Each structure stands twice: as structure tokens, then as C-alpha cells.
Amino acid sequence: RQDFETILLERKGRVGWITLNRPKALNALNSQVLDDVIAALDELEVDAEIGAVVITGSERAFAAGADIKEMQPKSYMDMFLDDYFARWDRLAQFRKPTIAAVAGYALGGGCELAMICDLLIAADTAKFGQPEIKLGVIPGIGGSQRLTRAIGKAKAMDLVLTGRNMDVEEAERAGLVSRIVPADQLLDTALEVAETIASMSLPVAMIAKESVNRAFETTLAEGLRFERRVFHSLFAIEDQKEGMAAFVDKRPAKFTNR
Ligand code: CAA
């Protein structure tokens, strides 16, 4: 389908592929981008053929932030009554695995969008930052929270208070980035990783994602209890029987998502 204004949505086998496509604004995230991303996610969530989703931007920018020109005229009441940015929670609620494939600028809302995704694969050209303080605001799509959990207080404070950018090596060292690849291999690598994930049992991948995300929301003891219960429950599904039988038979597993 190509009938979105600000994104492209493709299906590459079992991989859903969303390309942010507002090149004149370096993919700044306005309300139309949000509407389009939500509509695409809604489609991909119910599409039984789709096992993983990649979100990417352009070579120059994954996304240079929320749209400053859209926000500039707004009042406190506009922001409050709209619950501005709250709808980005849709991405965090998306249950299938997501990969951000980042080249160029991932600033402000762009960095936040990438951090909501499950894996972050970055080109060697990627630059990350939360420069909101330079605009007289703070991160608003989770940056002060997800960045701090991802890279710790020392670096999160450095980025959020100075507004400086981090290059990709620093971002990987800090734990923000899953893998760094040469820019010309970014999309192929992201597709390969997404295909690998999509070749697993989808319900198991969804449950694995949910379990890792629990680590950010609860205590270690509760998280371990959650993991143990869910681990036991997997012995009720067909893909566990198939996966273990295939190992014993020395053949590749054929998962049926059951
Ligand atoms: N919002 C709206 N428009 C943006 C934008 C943004 N976040 N980022 C870039 N653009 C627009 C520019 O205004 C420019 O448009 P015009 O040609 O109409 O002037 C076009 O994209 C190209 O940008 P530049 O000419 O600035 O390109 P550059 O290569 O010189 O600089 C840049 C690139 C350093 C990324 C610079 O564009 C920049 O600093 N952008 C803003 C970054 C930023 O502050 N992001 C945080 C936004 S606030 C936020 O995200 C809140 C939150 O927590 C969710």
C-alpha cells in the first residue's frame, strides 16, 4: 500500500516495513506521521503473515524530532486537552517485535521513537540526542525515562541537560544500540534480522518481547516470577513440541504459530 501521506508501508515476506517519508522536514514527527504510523501498525498487528516490523527513515535522518513548527503555536491547554504525544504509546503497545533501523539524525522524538522499538540497528552515520532543552522544553515521548533506563543516569543527564548529540560508537558503548553496521548495509541487515525473528514462532517471540519488557517495569523478584510462569505455559503450545522434537530429530523446526 502506498496511500499514506508521510510514510511508506511495504510487506517484505513476513516483515512489515515502515519508512518515514517527510524528507523536506527530516522526518519530523507531526500529527500526520503519528496517524499514519498508527494506521500502519494497526494493519500489521492483525496481519497473520507478519512476524516482525522494521521502522526506518532516510539516509540523512531517521527523524529529527517532533515537529517544532507544529508545536510552536500551542498553549498549555492545547497540549493538555490533546494529551499531545500520548498516542505514540500505541507503538509501545504493539505486540510483535519491532526494529528501528537508524541512519543519520535520531534526535528528540526520533531518538524516543527508536528507543520504543525492541532492537535498534544503527548505521555508522547515526547520531542520537535529546536536544529539547535548547528549545526550552524537555523530552516528551519518554526520553527522560527510556534513555535513562537504556544508558544510565550519567550519560542521560549529560545528553538531556546539554542537548548534545552522541555518535554511534558512543551510543553503542552506552547500550542504546543493538548493532552498528556500515550505512550501505543498514537496510539489508535490518531485513535479515527481522526475517530471522519472523522465522521463529510468532506467539513465542511476542511472549519473549513481553518478558524482556517486564524487566523495565517491575522488581527482579516479580519479573522472575512472571518469566517462570510464562516459561511453564509455553509447554502447552504446539511450537514448543515442534521446536524440541526438531532438535532431537536433527532437522529444522517448522513452526505453525500455534
Ligand atoms: N521539526 C520541524 N522541522 C524540522 C525539524 C523538526 N524537529 N528538524 C528539521 N526540520 C526542518 C527544518 O526546519 C528545515 O526546513 P526548511 O527547509 O523549511 O527550513 C528542514 O527540516 C531541513 O533542516 P535543516 O535545514 O535544519 O537541516 P540541517 O542539516 O542544517 O540541520 C538538524 C539538521 C541539526 C537535525 C536540524 O534540522 C535540527 O536541529 N533540527 C531540530 C532538532 C530538534 O531540536 N529536535 C527535537 C525536537 S522537540 C522534540 O522532539 C520533543 C519531544 O521530546 C518529542
Tab-separated table of N, CA and C in Angstrom, residues 12 14-15 17 52-54 99 101 119 121 179 181 185-200:
chain	number	residue	atom	x	y	z
A	12	LYS	N	7.620	-7.221	3.165
A	12	LYS	CA	8.725	-7.962	2.546
A	12	LYS	C	8.663	-9.360	3.149
A	14	ARG	N	7.539	-11.909	5.463
A	14	ARG	CA	6.878	-11.861	6.773
A	14	ARG	C	7.249	-10.601	7.562
A	15	VAL	N	7.924	-9.670	6.904
A	15	VAL	CA	8.374	-8.450	7.590
A	15	VAL	C	7.553	-7.243	7.123
A	17	TRP	N	7.308	-3.260	6.792
A	17	TRP	CA	8.397	-2.296	6.619
A	17	TRP	C	7.804	-0.895	6.535
A	52	ALA	N	7.391	-9.595	12.165
A	52	ALA	CA	8.267	-8.561	12.739
A	52	ALA	C	8.102	-7.296	11.898
A	53	VAL	N	8.439	-6.159	12.497
A	53	VAL	CA	8.259	-4.876	11.809
A	53	VAL	C	9.544	-4.057	11.914
A	54	VAL	N	9.949	-3.476	10.794
A	54	VAL	CA	11.090	-2.550	10.771
A	54	VAL	C	10.557	-1.136	10.564
A	99	ILE	N	11.914	-3.363	15.029
A	99	ILE	CA	13.317	-2.983	14.878
A	99	ILE	C	13.363	-1.562	14.335
A	101	ALA	N	15.666	0.870	12.356
A	101	ALA	CA	16.878	0.899	11.524
A	101	ALA	C	17.226	2.368	11.311
A	119	LEU	N	14.589	-3.624	19.021
A	119	LEU	CA	16.012	-3.620	18.677
A	119	LEU	C	16.299	-2.302	17.976
A	121	ILE	N	19.065	-1.012	15.363
A	121	ILE	CA	20.213	-1.260	14.499
A	121	ILE	C	20.586	0.073	13.863
A	179	ARG	N	23.248	-3.064	17.321
A	179	ARG	CA	24.348	-3.362	16.397
A	179	ARG	C	24.650	-2.105	15.588
A	181	VAL	N	26.232	-1.007	11.855
A	181	VAL	CA	26.613	-1.557	10.550
A	181	VAL	C	26.992	-0.400	9.621
A	185	GLN	N	24.826	-1.001	4.426
A	185	GLN	CA	24.290	-2.336	4.772
A	185	GLN	C	23.139	-2.267	5.774
A	186	LEU	N	22.719	-1.037	6.106
A	186	LEU	CA	21.723	-0.899	7.181
A	186	LEU	C	20.426	-1.638	6.859
A	187	LEU	N	19.864	-1.365	5.682
A	187	LEU	CA	18.534	-1.903	5.387
A	187	LEU	C	18.583	-3.418	5.213
A	188	ASP	N	19.648	-3.913	4.547
A	188	ASP	CA	19.777	-5.365	4.371
A	188	ASP	C	19.918	-6.063	5.723
A	189	THR	N	20.723	-5.470	6.603
A	189	THR	CA	20.910	-6.091	7.921
A	189	THR	C	19.603	-6.075	8.705
A	190	ALA	N	18.911	-4.940	8.676
A	190	ALA	CA	17.645	-4.853	9.422
A	190	ALA	C	16.659	-5.887	8.900
A	191	LEU	N	16.630	-6.055	7.573
A	191	LEU	CA	15.698	-7.030	6.986
A	191	LEU	C	16.081	-8.453	7.398
A	192	GLU	N	17.390	-8.713	7.367
A	192	GLU	CA	17.865	-10.047	7.748
A	192	GLU	C	17.512	-10.367	9.208
A	193	VAL	N	17.746	-9.409	10.079
A	193	VAL	CA	17.430	-9.629	11.496
A	193	VAL	C	15.917	-9.808	11.668
A	194	ALA	N	15.146	-8.980	10.961
A	194	ALA	CA	13.682	-9.084	11.070
A	194	ALA	C	13.199	-10.426	10.528
A	195	GLU	N	13.804	-10.881	9.420
A	195	GLU	CA	13.410	-12.189	8.863
A	195	GLU	C	13.750	-13.316	9.831
A	196	THR	N	14.912	-13.212	10.469
A	196	THR	CA	15.285	-14.227	11.462
A	196	THR	C	14.237	-14.286	12.571
A	197	ILE	N	13.872	-13.120	13.082
A	197	ILE	CA	12.882	-13.088	14.167
A	197	ILE	C	11.542	-13.621	13.659
A	198	ALA	N	11.173	-13.224	12.438
A	198	ALA	CA	9.872	-13.635	11.888
A	198	ALA	C	9.829	-15.124	11.556
A	199	SER	N	11.008	-15.773	11.496
A	199	SER	CA	11.020	-17.212	11.217
A	199	SER	C	10.792	-18.039	12.484
A	200	MET	N	10.816	-17.385	13.636
A	200	MET	CA	10.538	-18.078	14.899
A	200	MET	C	9.028	-18.201	15.070
